[in-house]
């Protein structure tokens, strides 16, 4: 049995959870078994069957309203034991990355993160994953009885696989130790697309000269329903918040479309965004290294091109709506 | 307060990544090694605790003799003592086990590691270590204060941040934000001289199994060439019709 943790936010199953279910179903087919999903405080899990889950364990507990690594790892671990899971699939959200090592120790399970494709073989169990911040791949064997896979975002995609899913309530045993950590406040912009969830990311670099010029980046992002990001020096100079810094030492970006504006394309920047499927560069220096890494490019002044692009995209959206 | 900072010894971010021995080993030829950037932010925060709150700071690495210059650099930045566990780092779990042994013996109050190493990107050693020694754990830590045996930590979450209260012993996975880029220290001459005299203790490993085994590496296929366009209409059309991303 393959267990998949299907994350939700405000009760709503996240898209990365559906991707994780699609992937889990892929492994289940390879191994001739089925997929069980475990969800915590989700309002409606019906959608999970559509991507291949045949059973859903629904946990609802007010104590688990806010994410807590220790407690969530316990819930998933207990579900895994009850269901005799051999493989556990997790996504690459900040929360899943937080709890995976705890879960791995609890279950004495080997863990491999940043996996991007179905196992090359299931016996021995071998998976491919990104290493050196996307500068290379590795093929790794997991030797333990139970295996944990962290699925890289936007790698496997959504694959529909209509399955008749049953759901049942699951009540894990939680003790005081699970709650040694108290969350005092959460500070989250709810009106903005996050880099982690975004399909499109619009990113600005030092070429934009100063924070006062970010209006056009925000406009372009809003038009595309995209998240905004920036290069490291831009966040170091406080033009933009740290949370927008992407690259090898910042956040990784695995979007469908990454648009780099006034960014030179230093190796550390490219490493972090390379997992994006389509890359566009807008830069006035034709020698900028980004032109070697992108799929599409325009050589020219961002201050002229970006507003024009936004305007034309608005027209395009209106026509294609 | 006793602090242990876990230092991963990694190729400099500008390194070209190549493999040898039939693509089974990382090729260290011509590669400059540095303190893992996430760990450097954590180490700098530890120096702040040393200076402001009188903490003692030890640094530790699990690795062969080749990692000693990296540990010396941490000493030059200001750590009091370094420990090297003399065994190659084979996988995250076995490294965490080695660290757990020293962490328990040394009764550290606070252990600072990085969110991830930039080489194998495991993102697992600090979390595993915390669980193995029964300490609390905060990942992607971008702010940390300690008072008595209580800690307040800020952690980055997708789309924002969260403030947590917890107690020591605590393990954190740190990153930029736990201190700012401008707080990082370049070792000065005096630091480098002092570092030569500071203890660097080599310990033999304990028995620790690895749970995973990397069998081979591969480099991504070279990228096809870029399509340059000279107006935004053409770009929109390509993104829509060819790339199908809008
Ligand atoms: C240890 C380490 C880790 C690092 N990690 C990261 C990381 O995670 N992420 C990261 O981004 N960087 C990282 N860096 C920094 C990296 O090396 C580069 O310095 C950085 O990415 C450059 O940012 P930039 O492209 O915005 O600025 P620049 O290199 O200054 O490039 C600005 C670009 O804008 C173009 N430009 C100027 N005016 C215009 C205009 N009017 N219209 C269009 N284009 C214009 C220029 O031609 C130029 O190409 C790291 C560095 C180190 C040493
Ligand atoms: N060999 C090692 N020796 C000491 N600390 C390590 C070692 N490997 C990883 N760490 C610590 O664990 C963090 C996360 O590493 P990883 O799980 O490998 O991504 C690093 O930032 C270090 O703080």
XYZ file of C-alpha atoms and ligand atoms in Angstrom:
643
model
C 0.000 0.000 0.000
C 1.207 3.481 -0.863
C 0.342 6.230 1.600
C 0.175 9.834 0.458
C -0.161 12.838 2.726
C -2.597 15.211 1.060
C -2.090 18.687 2.384
C -4.871 21.178 2.700
C -5.017 24.842 3.513
C -8.025 26.405 5.192
C -9.767 23.084 4.625
C -9.111 23.046 0.900
C -6.957 20.300 -0.639
C -3.902 21.871 -2.271
C -2.921 21.333 -5.877
C 0.443 19.867 -4.856
C -1.506 17.246 -2.913
C -3.282 16.187 -6.108
C 0.081 15.957 -7.838
C 1.324 13.784 -4.962
C -1.715 11.487 -5.317
C -1.139 11.212 -9.092
C 2.452 10.200 -8.394
C 1.495 7.757 -5.626
C -0.919 6.106 -8.063
C 1.940 5.762 -10.548
C 4.021 3.868 -7.965
C 1.012 1.809 -6.877
C 0.559 0.657 -10.476
C 4.242 -0.273 -10.716
C 3.978 -2.298 -7.522
C 0.520 -3.731 -8.102
C -1.053 -2.118 -5.059
C -3.370 0.757 -4.099
C -3.161 4.303 -2.769
C -4.436 5.496 0.590
C -4.477 9.227 1.293
C -4.348 10.799 4.724
C -5.728 14.302 5.118
C -5.856 16.556 8.156
C -8.843 18.850 8.677
C -9.817 18.940 4.994
C -13.447 19.855 4.285
C -13.910 17.779 1.192
C -11.667 14.956 0.020
C -13.861 13.676 -2.834
C -11.413 15.014 -5.409
C -8.660 12.625 -4.266
C -10.366 9.639 -5.908
C -10.179 11.372 -9.242
C -6.371 11.177 -9.138
C -6.157 7.587 -7.975
C -6.706 7.294 -4.219
C -8.884 4.323 -3.343
C -9.114 5.098 0.355
C -8.991 8.347 2.298
C -8.224 8.560 6.003
C -9.806 11.732 7.276
C -8.407 13.226 10.441
C -10.327 16.045 11.998
C -9.042 17.455 15.231
C -9.075 21.044 16.453
C -5.684 20.571 18.070
C -4.300 20.124 14.561
C -5.792 23.346 13.199
C -2.353 24.885 12.942
C 0.549 22.980 11.459
C 2.801 21.328 14.002
C 5.698 19.220 12.690
C 5.860 16.753 15.553
C 2.114 16.121 15.715
C 1.606 15.954 11.959
C 4.509 13.504 11.620
C 2.847 11.381 14.311
C -0.471 11.366 12.486
C 1.103 10.293 9.198
C 3.328 7.730 10.939
C 0.387 6.132 12.709
C -1.611 6.035 9.485
C 1.352 4.363 7.781
C 1.588 1.719 10.498
C -2.149 1.032 10.558
C -2.272 0.630 6.820
C 1.037 -1.215 6.603
C 2.337 1.306 4.073
C 5.555 0.453 2.264
C 6.004 3.760 0.499
C 4.975 7.204 1.728
C 4.707 10.134 -0.674
C 5.000 13.722 0.555
C 5.066 16.978 -1.381
C 7.769 19.660 -1.215
C 5.858 22.344 0.656
C 7.577 24.044 3.601
C 5.397 22.015 5.972
C 6.054 18.660 4.329
C 9.787 19.385 4.272
C 9.562 20.232 7.968
C 7.946 16.974 8.984
C 9.632 14.471 6.615
C 12.844 13.938 8.656
C 10.837 13.473 11.859
C 8.599 10.952 10.140
C 11.646 9.167 8.706
C 13.141 8.652 12.170
C 9.791 7.586 13.651
C 9.351 4.884 11.021
C 13.050 4.026 10.536
C 12.386 4.804 6.915
C 14.895 6.036 4.360
C 13.952 9.424 2.898
C 14.823 10.940 -0.461
C 13.663 14.494 -1.286
C 13.377 16.348 -4.640
C 12.329 13.239 -6.537
C 11.118 14.068 -10.050
C 10.024 10.807 -11.665
C 8.598 7.387 -10.897
C 11.066 4.888 -9.385
C 13.514 3.461 -11.931
C 12.953 0.144 -10.205
C 10.939 -0.876 -7.173
C 13.151 -3.798 -6.168
C 15.750 -2.597 -5.372
C 13.852 0.628 -4.814
C 15.665 3.306 -6.828
C 14.587 6.883 -7.481
C 15.995 9.853 -9.365
C 16.200 13.198 -7.652
C 17.734 16.635 -8.074
C 21.009 17.408 -6.312
C 23.478 20.311 -6.345
C 20.491 22.642 -6.573
C 19.373 21.363 -9.961
C 22.879 21.299 -11.413
C 22.729 17.470 -11.472
C 20.567 14.392 -10.847
C 21.312 11.446 -8.636
C 19.966 7.954 -8.643
C 19.543 6.684 -5.092
C 18.553 3.370 -3.642
C 16.404 3.343 -0.495
C 17.369 0.294 1.514
C 14.855 0.340 4.364
C 11.610 -1.589 4.515
C 9.520 1.607 4.469
C 10.469 4.314 1.984
C 9.651 8.023 2.068
C 9.654 10.106 -1.089
C 9.573 13.905 -1.215
C 8.117 14.729 -4.630
C 9.573 17.849 -6.270
C 6.980 20.431 -7.168
C 5.660 20.555 -10.717
C 7.663 17.509 -11.768
C 5.115 14.747 -12.260
C 2.058 16.832 -13.040
C -1.613 16.024 -12.451
C -2.768 12.718 -13.889
C -6.426 11.828 -13.644
C -7.169 8.249 -12.742
C -10.784 7.941 -11.662
C -10.912 5.485 -8.751
C -13.815 4.634 -6.464
C -12.601 6.022 -3.164
C -13.970 5.198 0.250
C -13.304 7.496 3.124
C -13.126 6.785 6.804
C -12.429 8.761 9.945
C -8.999 8.243 11.459
C -8.232 9.261 15.047
C -4.540 9.185 15.864
C -3.249 9.056 19.426
C -1.646 12.364 20.212
C 0.083 13.144 23.477
C 1.303 16.291 25.209
C 4.777 15.946 23.695
C 3.232 16.498 20.279
C 2.437 20.035 21.320
C 5.712 21.245 22.874
C 5.635 24.042 20.402
C 3.158 26.866 20.550
C 2.388 28.949 17.499
C 1.926 32.505 18.666
C 1.269 34.232 15.413
C 1.052 33.658 11.700
C 1.799 36.454 9.324
C 0.714 35.558 5.851
C -0.324 37.605 2.866
C -3.520 35.915 1.771
C -4.118 38.048 -1.280
C -0.827 37.203 -2.978
C 0.175 34.151 -4.979
C 3.115 32.488 -3.227
C 6.256 31.414 -5.057
C 5.674 27.892 -3.732
C 2.211 27.605 -5.269
C 2.642 29.752 -8.370
C 2.443 28.425 -11.914
C 4.003 31.622 -13.209
C 6.697 33.690 -11.492
C 7.759 37.195 -12.543
C 11.171 38.084 -11.171
C 13.142 41.330 -11.129
C 16.857 41.997 -10.678
C 19.255 44.826 -10.067
C 18.634 46.020 -13.623
C 15.410 47.600 -12.359
C 17.502 50.249 -10.575
C 15.397 50.684 -7.433
C 12.372 49.571 -5.412
C 10.295 52.440 -6.811
C 10.287 50.673 -10.181
C 8.602 47.498 -8.976
C 5.135 48.740 -9.895
C 5.547 47.420 -13.430
C 6.678 44.026 -12.109
C 3.620 43.835 -9.853
C 1.345 44.847 -12.748
C 2.771 42.197 -15.013
C 2.455 39.592 -12.245
C -1.130 40.593 -11.479
C -2.026 40.335 -15.156
C -0.633 36.804 -15.318
C -1.871 35.703 -11.894
C 1.800 35.207 -11.069
C 3.930 35.434 -7.942
C 6.688 38.057 -7.762
C 10.291 37.157 -7.005
C 13.715 38.794 -7.127
C 17.458 38.145 -7.291
C 19.570 38.035 -4.151
C 21.123 41.534 -4.300
C 17.638 42.996 -4.644
C 16.577 41.455 -1.339
C 19.977 42.161 0.271
C 19.470 45.866 -0.489
C 15.959 45.650 0.933
C 14.296 46.669 -2.308
C 12.125 43.596 -1.852
C 11.398 41.260 1.090
C 13.694 38.279 1.758
C 10.834 35.919 1.096
C 11.073 36.880 -2.605
C 14.755 35.993 -2.980
C 15.077 33.028 -5.307
C 18.124 31.016 -6.280
C 20.590 28.605 -4.815
C 20.583 30.306 -1.424
C 17.012 31.529 -1.652
C 13.805 29.804 -2.619
C 13.746 27.266 -5.409
C 11.332 27.980 -8.245
C 9.703 25.164 -10.191
C 7.094 27.100 -12.129
C 5.636 26.489 -15.578
C 6.842 29.915 -16.650
C 9.614 32.041 -15.140
C 10.104 35.561 -16.461
C 13.428 37.185 -15.529
C 13.622 40.943 -15.931
C 16.907 42.803 -15.471
C 18.580 39.706 -14.054
C 22.019 38.792 -15.389
C 21.725 35.036 -14.851
C 24.519 34.303 -12.382
C 25.128 30.605 -11.753
C 23.622 30.818 -8.237
C 20.481 32.436 -9.563
C 20.040 29.944 -12.407
C 20.576 26.965 -10.111
C 17.525 27.878 -8.096
C 15.154 28.546 -10.986
C 16.313 25.943 -13.514
C 13.613 23.474 -12.572
C 11.087 25.854 -14.146
C 9.739 24.543 -17.434
C 9.838 27.657 -19.632
C 12.159 30.581 -19.008
C 11.908 34.051 -20.530
C 14.587 36.719 -20.200
C 14.256 40.446 -20.753
C 17.625 42.185 -20.544
C 19.311 45.055 -22.414
C 22.667 43.314 -22.540
C 22.734 40.607 -25.223
C 25.815 39.135 -23.518
C 23.972 38.500 -20.232
C 24.446 34.804 -19.283
C 20.683 34.409 -18.857
C 20.341 34.312 -22.653
C 22.167 30.956 -22.587
C 19.750 29.512 -20.051
C 16.371 30.761 -21.265
C 13.909 29.480 -23.860
C 12.752 32.879 -25.087
C 14.336 36.272 -24.811
C 13.991 39.902 -25.728
C 17.078 42.106 -25.853
C 15.986 45.553 -24.790
C 15.137 48.028 -22.080
C 12.863 46.591 -19.406
C 11.335 50.000 -18.783
C 9.986 50.011 -22.343
C 9.213 46.329 -22.788
C 7.520 45.378 -19.528
C 4.670 47.937 -19.622
C 4.058 47.043 -23.287
C 4.020 43.355 -22.456
C 1.508 43.901 -19.661
C -0.746 45.947 -21.896
C -0.675 43.367 -24.703
C -1.224 40.537 -22.251
C -4.326 42.289 -20.931
C -5.651 42.446 -24.496
C -4.716 38.817 -25.034
C -6.477 37.771 -21.821
C -9.581 39.721 -22.767
C -9.698 37.974 -26.159
C -9.046 34.515 -24.768
C -11.261 34.785 -21.696
C 24.202 28.302 27.112
C 26.073 25.670 25.077
C 25.580 25.886 21.337
C 26.579 23.364 18.698
C 26.638 24.536 15.095
C 26.539 21.800 12.426
C 28.732 22.669 9.498
C 28.390 21.021 6.149
C 31.456 21.340 3.879
C 30.184 22.067 0.361
C 31.434 23.201 -3.045
C 31.445 26.947 -3.503
C 28.300 28.148 -5.277
C 30.242 29.015 -8.439
C 31.589 25.448 -8.819
C 31.130 23.505 -11.994
C 29.575 20.195 -11.088
C 31.269 17.131 -12.600
C 31.474 13.471 -11.681
C 34.218 10.819 -11.864
C 34.605 7.053 -11.481
C 31.916 6.284 -14.031
C 29.612 8.999 -12.702
C 29.536 7.569 -9.191
C 31.538 10.272 -7.372
C 31.539 14.046 -7.211
C 34.660 15.364 -8.900
C 36.436 17.607 -6.389
C 39.109 18.565 -8.906
C 39.590 22.338 -8.853
C 36.602 22.810 -6.558
C 36.760 25.335 -3.755
C 34.968 24.189 -0.602
C 33.169 26.517 1.798
C 30.928 26.515 4.861
C 27.421 25.702 3.619
C 25.764 29.150 3.219
C 22.756 28.226 5.393
C 25.157 27.128 8.159
C 27.143 30.353 7.899
C 23.992 32.324 8.728
C 23.430 30.021 11.721
C 27.033 30.309 12.882
C 26.782 34.083 12.778
C 23.659 33.955 14.939
C 25.578 31.715 17.376
C 28.323 34.376 17.551
C 25.659 36.884 18.518
C 24.563 34.612 21.412
C 28.212 34.269 22.428
C 28.804 38.006 22.484
C 25.462 39.127 23.935
C 24.559 36.218 26.199
C 27.897 34.581 27.012
C 27.218 31.363 25.110
C 29.943 28.845 24.262
C 29.976 27.837 20.613
C 31.230 24.526 19.245
C 31.161 23.627 15.574
C 30.963 20.106 14.224
C 31.367 18.297 10.941
C 31.010 14.675 9.997
C 33.649 14.079 7.347
C 37.210 13.221 6.436
C 40.366 15.292 7.133
C 39.690 17.351 3.991
C 36.956 19.270 5.826
C 39.325 20.703 8.455
C 40.041 23.984 6.618
C 36.285 24.625 6.633
C 36.142 23.997 10.388
C 39.174 26.274 10.883
C 37.306 28.979 9.023
C 34.415 28.592 11.474
C 36.922 28.927 14.330
C 38.353 32.053 12.700
C 34.863 33.524 12.556
C 34.788 33.027 16.331
C 33.639 29.533 17.387
C 35.441 28.294 20.520
C 36.033 24.679 19.597
C 35.631 22.378 16.629
C 34.813 18.699 16.439
C 35.297 16.491 13.423
C 33.785 13.034 13.390
C 36.180 11.055 11.313
C 33.992 9.249 8.813
C 32.764 10.088 5.314
C 29.217 11.469 5.256
C 27.296 8.741 3.447
C 23.655 9.693 3.929
C 21.557 12.097 5.979
C 20.463 9.526 8.516
C 23.949 8.239 9.336
C 25.245 11.813 9.664
C 22.360 12.645 12.019
C 23.235 9.583 14.120
C 26.867 10.646 14.449
C 25.802 14.150 15.409
C 23.234 12.811 17.894
C 25.924 10.958 19.773
C 28.050 14.090 20.270
C 24.986 16.241 20.937
C 23.903 13.974 23.773
C 27.364 13.697 25.310
C 27.892 17.449 25.163
C 24.443 18.309 26.584
C 24.016 21.240 24.210
C 21.090 23.588 24.816
C 20.840 24.786 21.260
C 21.912 23.107 18.039
C 21.949 25.143 14.863
C 22.144 23.505 11.451
C 21.078 24.685 8.025
C 17.780 24.293 6.176
C 19.678 22.240 3.632
C 23.172 21.582 2.315
C 23.595 23.059 -1.134
C 25.327 19.890 -2.391
C 22.946 16.994 -1.784
C 19.962 19.189 -0.805
C 18.788 16.635 1.730
C 17.112 19.054 4.105
C 16.932 16.263 6.635
C 19.898 16.190 9.017
C 18.693 18.746 11.635
C 15.149 17.315 11.769
C 16.456 13.770 12.156
C 18.964 14.866 14.777
C 16.226 16.581 16.804
C 14.098 13.457 16.777
C 17.035 11.199 17.682
C 17.888 13.252 20.780
C 14.309 14.146 21.725
C 14.787 17.899 21.229
C 12.313 20.369 19.784
C 12.796 21.349 16.160
C 12.124 24.412 14.043
C 12.897 24.340 10.331
C 13.488 27.226 7.889
C 14.287 29.402 10.882
C 14.588 33.131 10.119
C 14.652 34.539 13.642
C 15.736 33.170 17.013
C 15.804 34.523 20.572
C 16.600 32.554 23.715
C 15.789 33.477 27.301
C 16.545 30.972 30.040
C 15.259 27.655 28.726
C 12.633 29.248 26.492
C 13.071 30.118 22.843
C 11.102 32.199 20.404
C 11.671 31.313 16.789
C 10.330 32.668 13.543
C 9.981 30.219 10.722
C 9.391 30.882 7.051
C 6.259 29.223 5.699
C 4.917 29.210 2.153
C 3.685 32.754 1.666
C 4.675 34.218 5.014
C 6.106 33.545 8.416
C 5.094 32.104 11.718
C 6.271 32.871 15.262
C 6.685 29.952 17.655
C 7.436 29.580 21.329
C 9.204 26.480 22.498
C 11.767 25.265 24.994
C 15.366 24.082 24.970
C 16.960 21.796 24.013
C 16.156 22.966 20.537
C 17.477 22.168 17.065
C 16.933 24.661 14.255
C 17.399 24.450 10.497
C 18.547 27.994 9.732
C 18.804 30.097 6.601
C 19.268 33.707 5.527
C 17.156 35.832 7.848
C 18.358 34.226 11.083
C 20.928 36.970 10.526
C 21.124 39.355 7.589
C 23.604 39.064 4.740
C 25.336 42.218 5.993
C 25.939 40.576 9.410
C 28.119 37.808 7.930
C 31.749 38.063 8.982
C 34.867 37.643 6.945
C 37.562 36.220 9.237
C 40.235 38.837 9.980
C 43.950 38.194 10.522
C 43.574 38.025 14.290
C 40.726 35.529 14.008
C 42.753 33.375 11.642
C 45.785 33.420 13.994
C 43.625 32.537 17.004
C 41.888 29.763 15.102
C 45.208 27.953 14.720
C 45.451 27.586 18.487
C 41.847 26.626 19.144
C 41.062 22.952 19.706
C 39.912 20.867 16.730
C 39.056 17.492 18.244
C 38.861 14.483 16.004
C 36.447 11.820 17.231
C 36.019 8.337 15.919
C 32.529 7.523 14.619
C 29.946 5.383 16.368
C 28.188 2.533 14.601
C 25.577 4.065 12.279
C 23.766 2.474 9.377
C 22.906 4.379 6.238
C 19.405 4.019 4.877
C 20.016 5.259 1.357
C 22.783 4.783 -1.140
C 23.412 7.028 -4.112
C 24.485 4.799 -6.979
C 25.092 7.265 -9.784
C 24.955 10.869 -10.920
C 23.969 12.489 -14.166
C 24.184 15.979 -15.593
C 21.185 17.556 -17.285
C 21.238 17.500 -21.075
C 22.664 20.720 -22.517
C 20.031 23.302 -23.164
C 18.775 23.929 -26.681
C 19.338 27.446 -27.965
C 17.151 30.386 -27.083
C 14.572 31.935 -29.387
C 15.140 35.659 -29.516
C 12.122 37.749 -30.429
C 11.957 41.461 -31.053
C 8.490 42.368 -29.963
C 6.032 41.467 -27.237
C 3.288 40.262 -29.608
C 5.575 37.578 -30.916
C 6.522 36.594 -27.356
C 2.894 36.274 -26.289
C 2.096 34.209 -29.341
C 5.021 31.829 -28.687
C 4.147 31.452 -25.015
C 0.571 30.676 -25.943
C 0.911 28.517 -29.047
C 4.312 26.901 -28.709
C 5.160 26.726 -25.028
C 1.479 26.577 -23.997
C 2.132 28.226 -20.650
C -0.318 31.120 -20.926
C 27.375 32.377 -1.952
C 26.531 33.091 -2.951
C 25.209 32.725 -3.067
C 24.369 33.397 -3.967
N 23.058 33.000 -4.058
C 22.251 33.656 -4.933
C 20.867 33.321 -5.043
O 20.366 32.411 -4.360
N 20.099 34.004 -5.900
C 20.594 35.036 -6.664
O 19.812 35.637 -7.414
N 21.874 35.382 -6.564
C 22.713 34.731 -5.719
N 24.017 35.133 -5.619
C 24.437 36.368 -6.316
C 24.783 36.167 -7.773
O 26.136 35.772 -7.883
C 24.590 37.484 -8.554
O 25.379 38.478 -7.966
C 23.153 37.966 -8.598
O 22.272 36.934 -8.986
C 23.027 39.128 -9.534
O 21.756 39.701 -9.423
P 21.123 40.512 -10.635
O 21.116 39.663 -11.838
O 19.840 41.072 -10.156
O 22.119 41.744 -10.782
P 23.251 42.051 -11.870
O 24.199 40.955 -11.998
O 23.764 43.396 -11.512
O 22.470 42.116 -13.226
C 21.592 43.129 -13.598
C 21.185 42.855 -15.027
O 20.212 43.808 -15.410
C 20.459 44.194 -16.749
N 19.876 45.515 -16.958
C 20.347 46.719 -16.520
N 19.510 47.707 -16.916
C 18.508 47.127 -17.604
C 17.354 47.632 -18.267
N 17.064 48.931 -18.282
N 16.558 46.750 -18.890
C 16.841 45.421 -18.891
N 17.912 44.901 -18.269
C 18.735 45.745 -17.643
C 21.958 44.163 -16.895
O 22.313 43.972 -18.252
C 22.340 42.966 -16.028
O 22.388 41.763 -16.787
C 24.872 34.460 -4.744
C 26.218 34.809 -4.636
C 27.044 34.134 -3.757
C 28.481 34.529 -3.675
N 28.466 16.038 7.227
C 27.859 16.941 8.016
N 28.470 17.364 9.151
C 27.881 18.268 9.959
N 26.679 18.814 9.716
C 26.027 18.430 8.607
C 26.585 17.480 7.705
N 25.696 17.304 6.694
C 24.643 18.116 6.953
N 24.833 18.799 8.107
C 23.935 19.808 8.713
O 22.599 19.563 8.310
C 22.097 20.631 7.501
C 21.184 20.096 6.430
O 21.901 19.190 5.656
P 21.213 18.185 4.627
O 20.201 17.410 5.381
O 22.362 17.357 4.141
O 20.628 19.046 3.558
C 23.338 21.345 7.001
O 23.044 22.698 6.690
C 24.269 21.196 8.196
O 23.951 22.146 9.203
